Short mmCIF file of C-alpha atoms in Angstrom, two decimals:
data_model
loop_
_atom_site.label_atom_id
_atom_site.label_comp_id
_atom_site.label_asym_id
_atom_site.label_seq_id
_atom_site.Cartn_x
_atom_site.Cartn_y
_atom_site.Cartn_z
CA UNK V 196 -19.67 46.68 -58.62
CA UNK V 197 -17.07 44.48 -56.46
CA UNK V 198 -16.21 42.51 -60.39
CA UNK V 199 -15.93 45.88 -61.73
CA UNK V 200 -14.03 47.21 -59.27
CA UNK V 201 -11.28 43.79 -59.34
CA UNK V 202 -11.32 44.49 -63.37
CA UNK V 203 -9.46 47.93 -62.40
CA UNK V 204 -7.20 46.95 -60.02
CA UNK V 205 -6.26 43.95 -61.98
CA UNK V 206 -5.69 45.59 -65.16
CA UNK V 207 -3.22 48.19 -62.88
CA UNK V 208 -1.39 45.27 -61.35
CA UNK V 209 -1.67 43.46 -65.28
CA UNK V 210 0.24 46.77 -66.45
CA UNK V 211 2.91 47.49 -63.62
CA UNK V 212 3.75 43.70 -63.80
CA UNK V 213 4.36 43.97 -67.64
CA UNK V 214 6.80 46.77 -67.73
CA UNK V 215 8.73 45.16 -64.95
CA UNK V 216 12.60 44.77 -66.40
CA UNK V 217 15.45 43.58 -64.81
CA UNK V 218 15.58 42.09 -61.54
CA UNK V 219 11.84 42.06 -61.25
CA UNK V 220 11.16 41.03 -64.92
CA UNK V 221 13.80 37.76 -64.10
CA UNK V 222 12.12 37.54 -60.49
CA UNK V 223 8.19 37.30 -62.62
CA UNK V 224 9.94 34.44 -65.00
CA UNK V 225 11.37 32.46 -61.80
CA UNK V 226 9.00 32.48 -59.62
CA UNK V 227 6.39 31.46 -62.83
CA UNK V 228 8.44 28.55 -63.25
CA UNK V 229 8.63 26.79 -60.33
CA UNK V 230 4.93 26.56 -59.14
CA UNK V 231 5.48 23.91 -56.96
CA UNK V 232 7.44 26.28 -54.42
CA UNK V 233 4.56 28.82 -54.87
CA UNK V 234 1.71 26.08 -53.80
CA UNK V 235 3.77 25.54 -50.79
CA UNK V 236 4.50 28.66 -50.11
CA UNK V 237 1.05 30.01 -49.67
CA UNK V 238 0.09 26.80 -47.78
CA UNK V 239 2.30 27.46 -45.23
CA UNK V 240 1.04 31.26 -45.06
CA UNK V 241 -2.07 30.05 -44.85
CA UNK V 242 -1.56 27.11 -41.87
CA UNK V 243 -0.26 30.74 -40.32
CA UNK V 244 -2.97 32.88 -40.84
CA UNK V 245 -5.56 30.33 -39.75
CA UNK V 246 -3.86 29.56 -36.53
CA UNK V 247 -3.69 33.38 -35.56
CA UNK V 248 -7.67 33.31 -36.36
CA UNK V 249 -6.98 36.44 -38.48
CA UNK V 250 -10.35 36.87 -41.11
CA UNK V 251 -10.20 35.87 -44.89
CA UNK V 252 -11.47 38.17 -47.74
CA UNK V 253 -14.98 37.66 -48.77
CA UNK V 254 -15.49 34.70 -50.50
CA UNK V 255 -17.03 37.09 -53.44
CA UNK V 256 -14.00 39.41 -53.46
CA UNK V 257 -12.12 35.77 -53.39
CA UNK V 258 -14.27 34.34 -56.61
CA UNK V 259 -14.23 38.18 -58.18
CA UNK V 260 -10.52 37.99 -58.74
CA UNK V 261 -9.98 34.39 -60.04
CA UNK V 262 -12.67 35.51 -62.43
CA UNK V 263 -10.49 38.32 -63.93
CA UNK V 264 -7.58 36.21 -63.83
CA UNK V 265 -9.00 33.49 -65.38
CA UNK V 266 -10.67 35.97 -67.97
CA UNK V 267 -7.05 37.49 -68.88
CA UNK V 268 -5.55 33.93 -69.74
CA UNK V 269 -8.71 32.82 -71.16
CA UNK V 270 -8.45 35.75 -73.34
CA UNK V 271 -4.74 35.29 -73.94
CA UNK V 272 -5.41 31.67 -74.89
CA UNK V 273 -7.99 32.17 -77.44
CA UNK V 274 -5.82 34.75 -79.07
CA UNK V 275 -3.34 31.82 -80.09
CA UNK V 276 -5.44 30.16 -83.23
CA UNK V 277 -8.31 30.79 -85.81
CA UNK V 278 -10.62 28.22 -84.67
CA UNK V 279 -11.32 27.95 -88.37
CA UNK V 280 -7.98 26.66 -88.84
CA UNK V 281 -7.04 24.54 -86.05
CA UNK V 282 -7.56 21.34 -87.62
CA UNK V 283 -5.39 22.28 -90.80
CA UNK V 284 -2.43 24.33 -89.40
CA UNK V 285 -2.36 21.58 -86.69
CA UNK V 286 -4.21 18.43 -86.24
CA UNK V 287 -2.84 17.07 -83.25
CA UNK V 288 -3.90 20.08 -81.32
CA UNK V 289 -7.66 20.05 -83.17
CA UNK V 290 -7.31 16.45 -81.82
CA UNK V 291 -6.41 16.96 -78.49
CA UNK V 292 -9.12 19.43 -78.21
CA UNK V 293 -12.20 18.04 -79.93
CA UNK V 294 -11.29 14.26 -78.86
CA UNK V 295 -9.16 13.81 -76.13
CA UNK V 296 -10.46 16.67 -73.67
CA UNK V 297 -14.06 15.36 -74.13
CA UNK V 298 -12.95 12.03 -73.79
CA UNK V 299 -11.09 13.00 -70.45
CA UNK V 300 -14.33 14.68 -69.21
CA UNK V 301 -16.24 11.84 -68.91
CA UNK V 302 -14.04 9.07 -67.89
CA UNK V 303 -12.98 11.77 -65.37
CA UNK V 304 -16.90 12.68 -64.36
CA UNK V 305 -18.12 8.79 -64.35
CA UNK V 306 -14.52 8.01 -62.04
CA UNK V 307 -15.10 10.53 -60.00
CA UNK V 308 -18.89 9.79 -59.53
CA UNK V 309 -17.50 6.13 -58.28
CA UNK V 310 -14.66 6.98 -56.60
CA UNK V 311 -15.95 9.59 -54.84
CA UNK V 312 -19.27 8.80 -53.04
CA UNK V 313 -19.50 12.24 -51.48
CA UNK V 314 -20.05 13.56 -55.19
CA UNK V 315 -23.42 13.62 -56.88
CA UNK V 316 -23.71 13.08 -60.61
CA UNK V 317 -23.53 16.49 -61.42
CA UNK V 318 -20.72 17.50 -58.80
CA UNK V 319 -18.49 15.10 -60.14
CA UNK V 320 -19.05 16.18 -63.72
CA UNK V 321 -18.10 20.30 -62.77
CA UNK V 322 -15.31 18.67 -61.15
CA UNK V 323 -14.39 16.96 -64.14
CA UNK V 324 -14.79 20.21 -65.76
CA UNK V 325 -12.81 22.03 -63.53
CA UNK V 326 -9.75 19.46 -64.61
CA UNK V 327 -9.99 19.45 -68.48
CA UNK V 328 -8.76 23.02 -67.49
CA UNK V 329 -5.27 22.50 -67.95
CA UNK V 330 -2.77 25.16 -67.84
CA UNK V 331 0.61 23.28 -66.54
CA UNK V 332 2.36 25.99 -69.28
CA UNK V 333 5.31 26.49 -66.54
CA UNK V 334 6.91 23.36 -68.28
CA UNK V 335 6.29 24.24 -72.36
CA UNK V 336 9.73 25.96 -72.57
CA UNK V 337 11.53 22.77 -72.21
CA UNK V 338 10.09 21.70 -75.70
CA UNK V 339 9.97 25.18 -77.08
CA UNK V 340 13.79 25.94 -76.57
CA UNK V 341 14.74 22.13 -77.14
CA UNK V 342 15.61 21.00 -80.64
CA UNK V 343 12.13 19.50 -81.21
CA UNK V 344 9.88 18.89 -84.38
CA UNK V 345 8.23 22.36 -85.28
CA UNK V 346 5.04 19.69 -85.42
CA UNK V 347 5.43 18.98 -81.85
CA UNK V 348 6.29 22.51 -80.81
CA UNK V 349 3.48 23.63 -82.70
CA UNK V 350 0.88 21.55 -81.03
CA UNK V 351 2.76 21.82 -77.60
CA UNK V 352 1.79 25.81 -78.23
CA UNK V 353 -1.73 25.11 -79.45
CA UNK V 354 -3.28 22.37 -77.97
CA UNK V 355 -3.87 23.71 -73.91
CA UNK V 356 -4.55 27.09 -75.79
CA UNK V 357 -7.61 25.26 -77.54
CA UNK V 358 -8.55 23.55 -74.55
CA UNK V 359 -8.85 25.89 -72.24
CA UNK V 360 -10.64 28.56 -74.78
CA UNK V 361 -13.16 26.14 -75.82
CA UNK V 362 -13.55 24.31 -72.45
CA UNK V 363 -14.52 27.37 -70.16
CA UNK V 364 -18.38 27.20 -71.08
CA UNK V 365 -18.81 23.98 -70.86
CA UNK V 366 -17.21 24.21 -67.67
CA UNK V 367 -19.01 27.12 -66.54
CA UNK V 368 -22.71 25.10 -67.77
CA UNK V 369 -21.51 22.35 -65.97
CA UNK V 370 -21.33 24.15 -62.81
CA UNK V 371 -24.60 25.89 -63.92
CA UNK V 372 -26.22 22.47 -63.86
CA UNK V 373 -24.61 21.70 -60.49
CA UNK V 374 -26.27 24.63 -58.67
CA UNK V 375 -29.40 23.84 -56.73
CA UNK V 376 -32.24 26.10 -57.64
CA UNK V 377 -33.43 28.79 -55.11
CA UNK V 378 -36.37 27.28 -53.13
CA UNK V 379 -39.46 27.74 -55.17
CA UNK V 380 -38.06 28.02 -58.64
CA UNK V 381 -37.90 25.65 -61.17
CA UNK V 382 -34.69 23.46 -61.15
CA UNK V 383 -33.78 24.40 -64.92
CA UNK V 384 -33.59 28.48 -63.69
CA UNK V 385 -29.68 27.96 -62.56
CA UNK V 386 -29.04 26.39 -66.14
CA UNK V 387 -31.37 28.90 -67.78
CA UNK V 388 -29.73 32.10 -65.87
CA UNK V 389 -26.22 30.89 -67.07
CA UNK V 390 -27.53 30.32 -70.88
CA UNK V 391 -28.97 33.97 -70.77
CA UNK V 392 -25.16 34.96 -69.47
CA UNK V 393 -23.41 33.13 -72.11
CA UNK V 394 -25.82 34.94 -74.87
CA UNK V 395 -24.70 38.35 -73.87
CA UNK V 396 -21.07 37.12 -72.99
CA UNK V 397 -20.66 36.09 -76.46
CA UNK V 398 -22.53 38.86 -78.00
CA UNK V 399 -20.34 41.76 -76.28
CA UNK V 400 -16.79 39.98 -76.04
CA UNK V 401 -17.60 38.76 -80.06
CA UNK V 402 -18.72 42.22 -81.07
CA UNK V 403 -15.74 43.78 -79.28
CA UNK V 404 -12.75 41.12 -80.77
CA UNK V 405 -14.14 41.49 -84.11
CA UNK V 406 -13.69 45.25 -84.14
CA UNK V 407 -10.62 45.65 -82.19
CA UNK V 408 -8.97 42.87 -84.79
CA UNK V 409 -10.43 44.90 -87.59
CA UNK V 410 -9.40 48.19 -86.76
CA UNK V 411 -5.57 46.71 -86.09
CA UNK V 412 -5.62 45.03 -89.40
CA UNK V 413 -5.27 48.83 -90.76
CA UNK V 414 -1.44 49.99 -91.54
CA UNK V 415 -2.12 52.73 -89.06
CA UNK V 416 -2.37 50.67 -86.36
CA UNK V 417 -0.97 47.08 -87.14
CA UNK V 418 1.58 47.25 -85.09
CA UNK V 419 -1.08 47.83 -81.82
CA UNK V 420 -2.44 44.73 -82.88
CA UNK V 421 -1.74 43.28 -79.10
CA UNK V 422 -2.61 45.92 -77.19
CA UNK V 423 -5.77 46.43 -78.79
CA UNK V 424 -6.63 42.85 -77.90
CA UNK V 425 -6.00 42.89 -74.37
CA UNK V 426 -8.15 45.99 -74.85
CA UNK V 427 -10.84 44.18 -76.27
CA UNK V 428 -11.14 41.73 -73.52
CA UNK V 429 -10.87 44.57 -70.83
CA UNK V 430 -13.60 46.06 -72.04
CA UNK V 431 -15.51 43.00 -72.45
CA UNK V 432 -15.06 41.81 -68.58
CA UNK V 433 -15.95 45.34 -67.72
CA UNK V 434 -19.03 45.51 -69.27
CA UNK V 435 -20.14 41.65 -68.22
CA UNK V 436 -19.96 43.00 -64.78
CA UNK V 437 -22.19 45.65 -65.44
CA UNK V 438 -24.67 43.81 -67.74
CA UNK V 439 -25.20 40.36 -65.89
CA UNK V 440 -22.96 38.47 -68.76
CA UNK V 441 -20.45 35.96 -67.54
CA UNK V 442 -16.65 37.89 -67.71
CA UNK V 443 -14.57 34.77 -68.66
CA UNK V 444 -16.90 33.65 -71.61
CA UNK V 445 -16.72 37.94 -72.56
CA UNK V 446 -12.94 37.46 -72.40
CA UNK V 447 -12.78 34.33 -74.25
CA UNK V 448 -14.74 35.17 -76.80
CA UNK V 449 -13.15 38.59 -77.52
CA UNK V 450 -9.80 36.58 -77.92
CA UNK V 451 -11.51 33.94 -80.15
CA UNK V 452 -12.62 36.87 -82.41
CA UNK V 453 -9.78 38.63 -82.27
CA UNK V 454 -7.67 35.21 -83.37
CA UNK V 455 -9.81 35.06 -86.23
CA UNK V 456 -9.83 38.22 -88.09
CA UNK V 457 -6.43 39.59 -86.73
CA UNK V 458 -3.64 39.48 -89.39
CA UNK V 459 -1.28 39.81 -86.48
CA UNK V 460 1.56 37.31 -86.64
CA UNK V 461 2.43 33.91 -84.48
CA UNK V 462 5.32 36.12 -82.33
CA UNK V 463 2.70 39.21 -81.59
CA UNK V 464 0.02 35.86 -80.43
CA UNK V 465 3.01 34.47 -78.66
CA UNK V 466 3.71 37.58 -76.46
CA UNK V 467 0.07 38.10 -75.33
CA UNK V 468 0.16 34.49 -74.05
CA UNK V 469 3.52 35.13 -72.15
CA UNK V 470 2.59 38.44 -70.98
CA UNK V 471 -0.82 36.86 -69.13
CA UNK V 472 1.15 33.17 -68.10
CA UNK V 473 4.27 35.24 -66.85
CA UNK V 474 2.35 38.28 -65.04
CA UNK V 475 -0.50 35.86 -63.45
CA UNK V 476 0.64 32.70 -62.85
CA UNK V 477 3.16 33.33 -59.55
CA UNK V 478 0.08 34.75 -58.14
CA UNK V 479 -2.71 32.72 -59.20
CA UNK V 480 -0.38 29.47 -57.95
CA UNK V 481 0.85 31.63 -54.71
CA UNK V 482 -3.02 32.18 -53.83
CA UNK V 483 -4.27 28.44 -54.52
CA UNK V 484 -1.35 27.37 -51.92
CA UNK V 485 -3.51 30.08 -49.85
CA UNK V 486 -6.84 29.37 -50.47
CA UNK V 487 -6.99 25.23 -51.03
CA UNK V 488 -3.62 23.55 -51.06
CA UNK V 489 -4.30 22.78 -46.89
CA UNK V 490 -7.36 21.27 -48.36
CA UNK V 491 -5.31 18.03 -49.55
CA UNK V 492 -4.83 17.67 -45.61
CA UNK V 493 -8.85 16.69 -45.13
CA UNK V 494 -8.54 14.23 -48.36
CA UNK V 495 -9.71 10.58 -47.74
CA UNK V 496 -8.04 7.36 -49.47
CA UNK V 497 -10.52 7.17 -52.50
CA UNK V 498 -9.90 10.97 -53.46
CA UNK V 499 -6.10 10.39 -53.21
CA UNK V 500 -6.69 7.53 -55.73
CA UNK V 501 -9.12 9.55 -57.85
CA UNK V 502 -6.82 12.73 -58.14
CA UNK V 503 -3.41 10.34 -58.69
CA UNK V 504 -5.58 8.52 -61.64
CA UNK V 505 -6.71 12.02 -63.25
CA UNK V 506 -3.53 13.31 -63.78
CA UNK V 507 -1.92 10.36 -65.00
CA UNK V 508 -3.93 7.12 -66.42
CA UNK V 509 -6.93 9.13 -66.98
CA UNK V 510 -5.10 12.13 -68.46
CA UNK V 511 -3.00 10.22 -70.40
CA UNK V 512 -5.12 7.07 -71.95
CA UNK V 513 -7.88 9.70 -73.84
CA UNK V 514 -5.13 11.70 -75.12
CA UNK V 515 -3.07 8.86 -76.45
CA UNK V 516 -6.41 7.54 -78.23
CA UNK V 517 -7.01 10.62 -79.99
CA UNK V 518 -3.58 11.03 -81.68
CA UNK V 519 -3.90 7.49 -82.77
CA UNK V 520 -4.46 8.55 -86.46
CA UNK V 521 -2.63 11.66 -86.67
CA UNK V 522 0.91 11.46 -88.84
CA UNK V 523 3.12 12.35 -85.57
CA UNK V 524 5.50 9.31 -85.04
CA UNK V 525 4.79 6.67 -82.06
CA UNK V 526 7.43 8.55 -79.87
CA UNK V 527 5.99 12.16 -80.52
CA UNK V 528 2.35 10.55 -79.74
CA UNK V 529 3.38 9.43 -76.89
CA UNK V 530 5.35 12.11 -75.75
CA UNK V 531 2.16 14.29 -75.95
CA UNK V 532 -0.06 12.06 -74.31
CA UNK V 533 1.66 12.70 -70.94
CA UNK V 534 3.38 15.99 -71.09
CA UNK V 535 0.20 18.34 -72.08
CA UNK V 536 -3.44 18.73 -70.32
CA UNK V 537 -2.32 18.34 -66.92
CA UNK V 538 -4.10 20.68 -64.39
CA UNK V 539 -2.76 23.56 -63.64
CA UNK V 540 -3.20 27.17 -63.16
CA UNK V 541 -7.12 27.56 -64.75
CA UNK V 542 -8.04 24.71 -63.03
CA UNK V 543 -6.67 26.57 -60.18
CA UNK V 544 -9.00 29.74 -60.71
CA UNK V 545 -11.55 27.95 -61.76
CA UNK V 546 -11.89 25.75 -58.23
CA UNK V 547 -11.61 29.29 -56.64
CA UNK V 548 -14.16 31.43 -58.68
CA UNK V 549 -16.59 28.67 -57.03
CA UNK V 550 -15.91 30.03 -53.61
CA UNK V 551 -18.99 32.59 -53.76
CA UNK V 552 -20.95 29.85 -55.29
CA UNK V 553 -22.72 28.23 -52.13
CA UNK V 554 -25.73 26.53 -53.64
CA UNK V 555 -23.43 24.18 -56.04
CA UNK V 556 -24.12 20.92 -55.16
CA UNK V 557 -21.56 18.97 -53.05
CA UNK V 558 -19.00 22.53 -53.24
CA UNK V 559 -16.58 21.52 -49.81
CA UNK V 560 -16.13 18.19 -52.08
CA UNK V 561 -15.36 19.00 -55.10
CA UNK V 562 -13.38 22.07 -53.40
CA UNK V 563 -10.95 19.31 -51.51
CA UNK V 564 -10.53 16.67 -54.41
CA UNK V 565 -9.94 19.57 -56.73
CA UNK V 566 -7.45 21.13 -55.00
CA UNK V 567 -5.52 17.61 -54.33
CA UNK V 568 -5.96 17.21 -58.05
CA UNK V 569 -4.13 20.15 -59.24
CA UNK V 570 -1.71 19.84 -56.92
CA UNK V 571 -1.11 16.17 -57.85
CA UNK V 572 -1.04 17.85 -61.51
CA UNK V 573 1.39 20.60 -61.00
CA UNK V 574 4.10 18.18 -58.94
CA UNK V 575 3.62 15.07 -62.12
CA UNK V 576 4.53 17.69 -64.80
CA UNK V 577 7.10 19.56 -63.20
CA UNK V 578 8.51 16.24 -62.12
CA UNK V 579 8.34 14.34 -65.13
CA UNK V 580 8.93 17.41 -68.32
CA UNK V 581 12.89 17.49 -68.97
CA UNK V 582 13.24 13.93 -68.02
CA UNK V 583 10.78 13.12 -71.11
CA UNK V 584 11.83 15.86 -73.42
CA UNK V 585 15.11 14.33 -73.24
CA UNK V 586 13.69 10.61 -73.45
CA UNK V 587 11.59 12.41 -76.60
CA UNK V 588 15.23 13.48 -78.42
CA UNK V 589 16.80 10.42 -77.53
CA UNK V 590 13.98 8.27 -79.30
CA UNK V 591 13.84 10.75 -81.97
CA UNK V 592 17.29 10.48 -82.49
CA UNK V 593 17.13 6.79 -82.69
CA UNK V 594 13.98 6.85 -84.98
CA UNK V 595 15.89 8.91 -87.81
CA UNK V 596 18.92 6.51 -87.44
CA UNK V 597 16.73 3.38 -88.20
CA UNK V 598 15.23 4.90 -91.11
CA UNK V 599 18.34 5.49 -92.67
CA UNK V 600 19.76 2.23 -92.23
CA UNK V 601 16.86 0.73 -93.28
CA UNK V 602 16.65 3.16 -96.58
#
């Protein structure tokens, strides 16, 4: 009841939020962009709130939200592509997703197993999950609205779409596995209570993105294609809450349906993903400051090394391997490498839909390096994305002048 009961008020906020115009509409796009100020923002509120000893929201209320939230951009992100297609219409993103994230998951579980002593094998791995979440997308307009290859802007749009579409259930079976089994009952149940989930997740968020795609594919409604989308996944979190199915997987897998059968074009896909980054983000960044940004303050050495190495070395190295044998040019590989798949605002919701989750193994740990990790995330590609789009042009630039004077 609480989940369905966040689904309404959500989708009220979702709706006031998206008609706002003017000075609100520019105050949404500002305050989206600079994430950073948000973290610490909600830090500070939060150093304030705990030393008045004023009480927190339930941790389920807590979890309840950043599972809508992360349900609308989950939704909104599987809406960008026909997974059918990926690897065709772009193959740096199908690479990114299908190499480099799983790639990143397991240097990043096995690190974090070693690095981190407090984690056990299957903690480190959720965390590791948790972190092939990416959603840094505050910094994707300053390749977007720079004079770019469309390859490069194309995979720039596509690749953390991918990612964090087809990375929420294994993220949410890797925290499945992580949960200790309630005293008496096997130790599969957790893992076998989350596959039973995903079954009906799929079955009523596919059942309801195939139909609302079909029925906007009619002339009559075409140009609804959008709203009946965000419809579809609506529905879909609604009725997970009511039905035992996970919401997120219901959301994603209304938007995966929906991106396959929709004959919607790129610029209607495009707007559903700005609508749910622009509309969410201030407050899903505003409420990590909240929730775990003071966590950083209770990190140790070896989790300060650990988070540093995941968002750069760790991020970076996996993704660089995978685009090895793609046709993008060395620059435009390596460009990608570091500017995409940093964590960011899933990872965010993700660390704190785990809050009503007490019987995951290790949970104050992964909790603390998470939260160090994103924030380590958010400040590398803020710091470091017009610096290296204009790095990107320059070598660009001096790419096409070689070729002709060697032609």
């Amino acid at each position: 009841m609480v989940l369905a009961i966040a689904a309404v008020l959500c989708a009220a906020i979702f709706w006031i939020l998206g008609t706002a115009k003017g000075k609100r509409g520019k105050f949404l796009d500002a305050a989206a962009r600079s994430p950073g100020l948000l973290i610490a923002g909600g830090a500070a509120v939060s150093l304030i709130w705990r030393a008045s000893a004023a009480p927190f929201a339930p941790s389920e209320w807590v979890a309840g939200g950043a599972d809508i939230m992360l349900a609308a951009l989950a939704s909104a992100a599987a809406a960008q592509f026909r997974i059918t297609k990926l690897a065709s219409v772009c193959p740096a993103s199908f690479r990114l997703t299908i190499g480099g994230a799983p790639l990143f998951l397991i240097v990043c579980g096995l690190s974090a197993f070693i690095l981190a002593p407090q984690l056990s094998f299957s903690a480190a791995f959720l965390l590791a999950g948790a972190l092939t979440l990416n959603g840094a997308a505050f910094d994707r307009r300053a390749v977007t609205d720079a004079p770019a290859p469309s390859t490069l802007k194309s995979a720039v749009r596509l690749e953390s779409a991918a990612i964090l579409a087809l990375g929420i259930p294994v993220a949410v079976m890797l925290e499945a596995v992580a949960t200790a089994a309630p005293q008496g009952m096997p130790m599969i149940t957790p893992v076998y209570e989350a596959a039973r989930s995903f079954l009906f997740a799929f079955a009523i968020g596919g059942v309801l993105g195939l139909g609302a795609a079909r029925i906007a594919n009619s002339p009559k409604y075409a140009k609804h294609a959008g709203a009946f989308a965000i419809a579809a996944a609506f529905v879909a979190v609604l009725m997970a809450g009511f039905t035992g199915a996970h919401p997120v997987i219901a959301a994603a897998s209304a938007g995966l349906l929906w991106g396959e059968e929709t004959r919607a074009t790129v610029m209607t896909r495009v707007r559903l993903r700005r609508l749910a980054e622009r509309n969410l983000a201030p407050f899903i960044y505003l409420g990590f400051g909240v929730l775990l940004a003071p966590r950083i303050l209770q990190a140790d050495l070896l989790s300060i090394v650990f988070a540093a190495a995941a968002v750069t070395v760790m991020r970076a190295g996996p993704r660089l391997f995978s685009l090895k044998k793609t046709t993008l040019a060395r620059e435009s590989q390596m460009f990608l490498a570091w500017f995409g798949g940093a964590p960011g605002a899933a990872s965010a919701l993700f660390l704190i839909s785990l809050f009503d989750a007490p019987s995951i193994v290790a949970q104050d740990a992964i909790l603390t390096i998470g939260a160090l990790a994103v924030t380590f995330g958010v400040a590398a590609a803020r710091l470091t994305s017009r610096p290296l789009v204009k790095l990107l042009l320059k070598e660009t630039a001096l790419a096409k002048k070689r070729a002709r004077f060697a032609g």
